[in-house]
Short mmCIF file of C-alpha atoms in Angstrom, two decimals:
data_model
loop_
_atom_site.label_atom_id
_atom_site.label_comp_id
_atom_site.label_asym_id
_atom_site.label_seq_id
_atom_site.Cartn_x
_atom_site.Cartn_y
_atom_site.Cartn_z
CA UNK A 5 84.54 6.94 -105.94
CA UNK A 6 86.21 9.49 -103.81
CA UNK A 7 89.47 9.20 -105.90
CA UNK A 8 87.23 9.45 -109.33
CA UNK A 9 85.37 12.37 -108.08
CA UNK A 10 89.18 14.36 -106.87
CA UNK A 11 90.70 14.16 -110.73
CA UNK A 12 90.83 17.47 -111.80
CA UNK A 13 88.61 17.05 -114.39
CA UNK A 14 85.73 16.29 -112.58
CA UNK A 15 86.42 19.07 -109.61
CA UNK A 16 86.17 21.26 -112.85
CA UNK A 17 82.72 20.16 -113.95
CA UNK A 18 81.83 20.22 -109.65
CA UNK A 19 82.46 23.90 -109.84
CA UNK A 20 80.47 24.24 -113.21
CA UNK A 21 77.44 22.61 -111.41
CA UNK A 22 77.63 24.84 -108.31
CA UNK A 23 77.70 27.48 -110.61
CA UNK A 24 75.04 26.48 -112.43
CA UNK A 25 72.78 25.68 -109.55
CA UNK A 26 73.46 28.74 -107.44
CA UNK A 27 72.60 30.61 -110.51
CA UNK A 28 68.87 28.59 -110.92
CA UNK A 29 68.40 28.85 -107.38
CA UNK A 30 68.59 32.77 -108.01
CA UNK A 31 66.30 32.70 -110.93
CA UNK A 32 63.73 30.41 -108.79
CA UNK A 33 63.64 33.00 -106.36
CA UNK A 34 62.90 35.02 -108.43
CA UNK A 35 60.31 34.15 -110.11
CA UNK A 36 58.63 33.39 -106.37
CA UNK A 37 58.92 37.06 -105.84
CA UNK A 38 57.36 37.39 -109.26
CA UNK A 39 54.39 35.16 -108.12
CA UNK A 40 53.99 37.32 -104.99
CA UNK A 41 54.33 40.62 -106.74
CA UNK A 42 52.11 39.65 -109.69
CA UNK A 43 49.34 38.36 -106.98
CA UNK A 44 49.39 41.48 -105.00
CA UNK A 45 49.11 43.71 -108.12
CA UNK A 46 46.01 41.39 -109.28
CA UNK A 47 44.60 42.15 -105.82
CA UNK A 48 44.98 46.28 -106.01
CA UNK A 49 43.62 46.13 -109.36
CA UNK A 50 40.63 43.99 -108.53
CA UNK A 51 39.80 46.36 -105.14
CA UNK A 52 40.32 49.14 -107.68
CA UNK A 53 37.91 47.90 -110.67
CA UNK A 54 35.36 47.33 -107.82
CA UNK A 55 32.78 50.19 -107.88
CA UNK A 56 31.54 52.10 -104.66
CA UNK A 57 28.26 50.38 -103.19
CA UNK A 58 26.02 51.35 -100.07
CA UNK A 59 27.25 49.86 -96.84
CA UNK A 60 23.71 47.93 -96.55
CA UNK A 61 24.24 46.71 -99.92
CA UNK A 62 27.67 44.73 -98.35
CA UNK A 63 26.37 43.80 -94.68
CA UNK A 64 23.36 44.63 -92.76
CA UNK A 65 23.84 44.50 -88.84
CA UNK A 66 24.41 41.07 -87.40
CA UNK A 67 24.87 39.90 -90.75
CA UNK A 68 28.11 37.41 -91.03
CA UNK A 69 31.14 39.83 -92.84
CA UNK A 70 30.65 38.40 -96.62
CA UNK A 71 33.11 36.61 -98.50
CA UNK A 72 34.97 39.13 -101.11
CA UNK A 73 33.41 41.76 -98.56
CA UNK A 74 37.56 42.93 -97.23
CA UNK A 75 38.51 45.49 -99.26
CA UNK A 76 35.31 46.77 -100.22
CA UNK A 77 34.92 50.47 -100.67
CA UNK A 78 31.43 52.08 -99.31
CA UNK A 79 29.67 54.77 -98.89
CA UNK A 80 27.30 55.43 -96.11
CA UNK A 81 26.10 58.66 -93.74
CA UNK A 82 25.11 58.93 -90.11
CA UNK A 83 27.00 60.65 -87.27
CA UNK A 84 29.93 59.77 -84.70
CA UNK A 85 28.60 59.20 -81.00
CA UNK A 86 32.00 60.04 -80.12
CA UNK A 87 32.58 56.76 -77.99
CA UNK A 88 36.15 56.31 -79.22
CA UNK A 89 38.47 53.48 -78.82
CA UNK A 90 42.00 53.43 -79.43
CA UNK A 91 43.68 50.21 -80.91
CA UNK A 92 47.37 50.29 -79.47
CA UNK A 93 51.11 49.16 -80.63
CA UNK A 94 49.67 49.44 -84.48
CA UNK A 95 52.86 51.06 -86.97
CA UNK A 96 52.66 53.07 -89.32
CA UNK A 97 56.01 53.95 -91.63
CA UNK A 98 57.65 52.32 -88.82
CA UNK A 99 56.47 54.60 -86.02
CA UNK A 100 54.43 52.92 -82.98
CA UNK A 101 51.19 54.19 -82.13
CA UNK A 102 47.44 53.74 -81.92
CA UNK A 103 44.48 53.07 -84.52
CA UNK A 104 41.69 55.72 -83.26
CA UNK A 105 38.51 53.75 -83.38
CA UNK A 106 34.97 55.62 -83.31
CA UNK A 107 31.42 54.66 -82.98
CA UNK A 108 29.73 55.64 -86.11
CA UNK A 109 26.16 55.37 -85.87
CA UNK A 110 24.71 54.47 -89.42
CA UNK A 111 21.03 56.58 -90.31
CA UNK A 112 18.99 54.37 -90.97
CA UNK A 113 19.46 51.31 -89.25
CA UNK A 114 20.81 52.88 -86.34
CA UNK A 115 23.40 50.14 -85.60
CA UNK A 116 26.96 50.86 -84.56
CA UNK A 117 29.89 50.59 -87.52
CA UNK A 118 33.07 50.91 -85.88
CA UNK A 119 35.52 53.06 -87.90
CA UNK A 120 39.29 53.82 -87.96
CA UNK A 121 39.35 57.49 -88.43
CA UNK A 122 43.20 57.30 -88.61
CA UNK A 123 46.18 56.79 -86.84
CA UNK A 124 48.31 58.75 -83.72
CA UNK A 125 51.73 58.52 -82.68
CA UNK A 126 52.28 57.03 -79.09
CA UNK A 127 51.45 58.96 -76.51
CA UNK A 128 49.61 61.65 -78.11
CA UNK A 129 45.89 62.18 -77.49
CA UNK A 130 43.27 61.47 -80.25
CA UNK A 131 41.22 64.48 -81.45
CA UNK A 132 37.51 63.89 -81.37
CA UNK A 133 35.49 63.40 -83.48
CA UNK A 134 33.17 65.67 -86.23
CA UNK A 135 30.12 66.09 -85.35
CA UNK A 136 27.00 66.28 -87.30
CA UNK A 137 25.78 63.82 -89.97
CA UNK A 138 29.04 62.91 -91.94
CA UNK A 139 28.65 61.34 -95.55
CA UNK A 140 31.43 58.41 -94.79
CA UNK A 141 33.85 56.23 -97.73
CA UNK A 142 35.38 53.39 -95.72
CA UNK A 143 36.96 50.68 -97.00
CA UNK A 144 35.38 47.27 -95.01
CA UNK A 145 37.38 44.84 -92.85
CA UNK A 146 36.48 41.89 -91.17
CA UNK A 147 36.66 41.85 -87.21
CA UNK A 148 39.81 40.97 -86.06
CA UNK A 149 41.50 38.67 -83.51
CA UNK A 150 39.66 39.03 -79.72
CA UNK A 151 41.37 41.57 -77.67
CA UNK A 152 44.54 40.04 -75.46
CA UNK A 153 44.95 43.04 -73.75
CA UNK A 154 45.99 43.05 -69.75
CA UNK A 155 46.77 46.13 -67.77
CA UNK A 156 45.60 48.87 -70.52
CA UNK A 157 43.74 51.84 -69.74
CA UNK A 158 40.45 52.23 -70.36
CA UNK A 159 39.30 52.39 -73.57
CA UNK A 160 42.44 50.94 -75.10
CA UNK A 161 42.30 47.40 -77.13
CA UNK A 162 44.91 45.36 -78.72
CA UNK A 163 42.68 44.59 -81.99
CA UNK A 164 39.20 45.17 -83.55
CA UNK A 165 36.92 43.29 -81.50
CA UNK A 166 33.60 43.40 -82.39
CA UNK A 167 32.93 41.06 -79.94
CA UNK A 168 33.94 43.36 -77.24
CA UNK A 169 32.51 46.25 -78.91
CA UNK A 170 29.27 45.21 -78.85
CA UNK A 171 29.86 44.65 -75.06
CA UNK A 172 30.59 48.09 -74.87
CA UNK A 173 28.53 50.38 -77.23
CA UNK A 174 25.03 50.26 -77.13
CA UNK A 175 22.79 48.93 -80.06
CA UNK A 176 23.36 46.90 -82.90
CA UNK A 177 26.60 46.45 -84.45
CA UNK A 178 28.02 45.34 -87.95
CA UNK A 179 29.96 42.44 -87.64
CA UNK A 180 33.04 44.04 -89.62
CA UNK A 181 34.54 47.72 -89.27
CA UNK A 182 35.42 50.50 -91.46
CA UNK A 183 38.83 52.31 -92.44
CA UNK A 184 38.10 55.65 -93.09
CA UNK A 185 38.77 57.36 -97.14
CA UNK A 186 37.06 60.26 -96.09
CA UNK A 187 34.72 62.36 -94.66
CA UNK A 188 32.06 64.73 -96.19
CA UNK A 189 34.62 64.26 -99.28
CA UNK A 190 37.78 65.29 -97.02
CA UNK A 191 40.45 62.71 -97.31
CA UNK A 192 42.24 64.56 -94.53
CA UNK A 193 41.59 64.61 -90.99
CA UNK A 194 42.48 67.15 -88.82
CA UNK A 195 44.86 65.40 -86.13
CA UNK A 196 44.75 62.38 -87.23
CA UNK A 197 46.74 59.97 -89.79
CA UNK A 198 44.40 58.12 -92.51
CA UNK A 199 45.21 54.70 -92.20
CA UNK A 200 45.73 52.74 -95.63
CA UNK A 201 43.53 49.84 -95.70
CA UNK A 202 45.44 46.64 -95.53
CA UNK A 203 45.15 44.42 -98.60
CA UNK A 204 43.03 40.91 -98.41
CA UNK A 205 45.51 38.16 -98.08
CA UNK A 206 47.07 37.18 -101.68
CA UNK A 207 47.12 33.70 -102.94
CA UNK A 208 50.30 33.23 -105.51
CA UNK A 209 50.09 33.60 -109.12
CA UNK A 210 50.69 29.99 -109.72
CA UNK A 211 52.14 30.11 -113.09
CA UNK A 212 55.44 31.83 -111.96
CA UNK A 213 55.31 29.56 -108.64
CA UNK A 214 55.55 26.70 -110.93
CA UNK A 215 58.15 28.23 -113.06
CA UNK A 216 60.32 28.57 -109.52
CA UNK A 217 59.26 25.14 -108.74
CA UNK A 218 61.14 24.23 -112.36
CA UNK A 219 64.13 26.37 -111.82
CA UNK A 220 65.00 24.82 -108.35
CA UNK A 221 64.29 21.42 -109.82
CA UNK A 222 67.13 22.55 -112.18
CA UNK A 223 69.75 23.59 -109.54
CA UNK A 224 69.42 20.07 -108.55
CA UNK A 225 69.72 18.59 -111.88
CA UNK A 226 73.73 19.59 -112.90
CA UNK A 227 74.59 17.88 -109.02
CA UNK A 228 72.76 14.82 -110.06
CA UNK A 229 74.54 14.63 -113.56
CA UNK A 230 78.05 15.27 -111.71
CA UNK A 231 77.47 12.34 -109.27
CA UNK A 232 76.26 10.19 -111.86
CA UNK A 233 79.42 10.51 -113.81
CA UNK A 234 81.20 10.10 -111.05
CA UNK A 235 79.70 6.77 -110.40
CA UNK A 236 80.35 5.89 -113.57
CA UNK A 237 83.38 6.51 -114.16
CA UNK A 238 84.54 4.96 -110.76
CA UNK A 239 83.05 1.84 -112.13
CA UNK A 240 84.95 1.74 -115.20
CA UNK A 241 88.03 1.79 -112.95
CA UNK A 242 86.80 -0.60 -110.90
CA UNK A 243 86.36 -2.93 -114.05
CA UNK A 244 89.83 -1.90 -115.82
CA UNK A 245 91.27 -2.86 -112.03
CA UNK A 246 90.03 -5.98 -111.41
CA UNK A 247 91.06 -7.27 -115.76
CA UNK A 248 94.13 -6.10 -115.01
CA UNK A 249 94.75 -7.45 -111.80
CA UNK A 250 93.05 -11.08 -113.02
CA UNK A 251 95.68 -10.52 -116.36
CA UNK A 252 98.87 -10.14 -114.00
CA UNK A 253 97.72 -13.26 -111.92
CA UNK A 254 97.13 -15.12 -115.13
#
C-alpha cells in the first residue's frame, strides 16, 4: 500500500486533500466563532429589549437571586452608609486594580444592596461615597464565588461575597449585588471608573455550531477518499501480481 500511495499521482491528490481539509477546518472555525459571536449579540440585545423595573420587583431581601435576574437593569433609591469594601486584582482595559464596593441601604426595606460604584487603579484610594438619598440604576449580579482571600487588609475581598457581607454589615441583605449605571441620573462618578456589567454566560447559537460540526466532518472526508483509493488500488496490484505470477509458473 505504501508503494501505491508514493506514485505520483496519488501524492498529487494527498496534497489536494490537505488542501482541501485545512481549508474546511478554517471555515469550521469559523463558523464556531460565528456561533459565539451571534450568541453574545442575542444576549446584548435581549438585556437591551428588557425594560427598567423596581429592584423589589426582581428580589426582595433574602430572596434566592432569580433565574434571568443577571443582567437586569433597576432602579431603586436609598442612601450609601459608606461601609465600603474594595474587591482586589479585578482589570479593567488591562490595568489591575480594585472593584469599590458600598453598602447601599435600600428605603424602604432597609436591607443592605451591595453596589460596585466603579473601579480604581492599584494602589490608589477609593473616594467615598455621596451622601444623601441617591436615586440608583444598577444592573443586578448574582453573588459571586466565597472570598479566598489570606493576608489582605481590612476591608479588602477577593470576590462578592454576600455571604461574608452579611457577616459584616448590619441588617438584611439582598442575596445578589448591584453594578452601578448611575447615580441621581449621573453616569459619571467623580474618582471612580464605572464598571461595565459583565454579560450572563452565552450558550452557542447552535445552528452555526452545527454548520462547524459539518465543515470539520468535511476536512475529514477528502483523507478518507484518498486512503480508500489507495486501498484500492493497492489491491488491484495485488490481484494483477499474483495472475501474473500464477501465468509465469503455468
Amino acid at each position: 500500500m505504501l508503494r501505491t500511495a508514493l506514485r505520483p499521482r496519488f501524492l498529487g491528490l494527498l496534497v489536494l486533500a490537505l488542501v482541501m481539509g485545512v481549508v474546511f477546518v478554517i471555515a469550521g472555525r469559523w463558523q464556531w466563532s460565528v456561533a459565539h459571536d451571534e450568541a453574545r449579540a442575542d444576549t446584548v440585545r435581549e438585556i437591551q429589549d428588557r425594560p427598567v423595573v423596581a429592584l423589589d420587583d426582581v428580589i426582595t431581601p433574602l430572596e434566592a437571586f432569580p433565574d434571568g435576574g443577571s443582567g437586569q437593569r433597576v432602579t431603586t433609591s436609598g442612601e450609601y452608609a459608606r461601609d465600603q469594601v474594595l474587591v482586589v486584582d479585578r482589570l479593567l482595559h488591562g490595568e489591575l486594580g480594585a472593584w469599590v464596593v458600598d453598602r447601599f441601604v435600600v428605603a424602604g426595606t432597609g436591607a443592605n444592596l451591595a453596589v460596585v460604584r466603579g473601579w480604581i487603579p492599584k494602589g490608589e484610594n477609593p473616594p467615598p461615597a455621596p451622601t444623601g438619598t441617591i436615586e440608583l440604576l444598577g444592573s443586578l449580579a448574582p453573588k459571586e464565588a466565597p472570598d479566598e482571600g489570606v493576608g489582605l487588609a481590612d476591608g479588602e475581598m477577593t470576590s462578592v461575597d454576600i455571604a461574608k457581607l452579611v457577616n459584616v454589615w448590619p441588617g438584611e441583605i439582598y442575596n445578589g449585588f448591584a453594578f452601578a449605571l448611575s447615580e441621581d441620573g449621573r453616569e459619571q462618578a467623580q474618582g471612580l471608573e464605572r464598571v461595565p456589567p459583565p454579560l450572563p454566560d452565552t450558550s452557542l447559537q447552535w445552528r452555526n455550531a452545527m454548520y462547524a460540526f459539518q465543515w470539520w466532518l468535511f476536512a475529514a472526508f477528502p483523507l478518507w477518499m484518498w486512503t480508500k483509493m489507495v486501498r484500492q488500488a493497492a489491491r488491484r496490484d495485488e490481484t494483477v501480481e499474483a495472475v501474473e505470477s500464477k501465468e509465469h509458473v503455468t
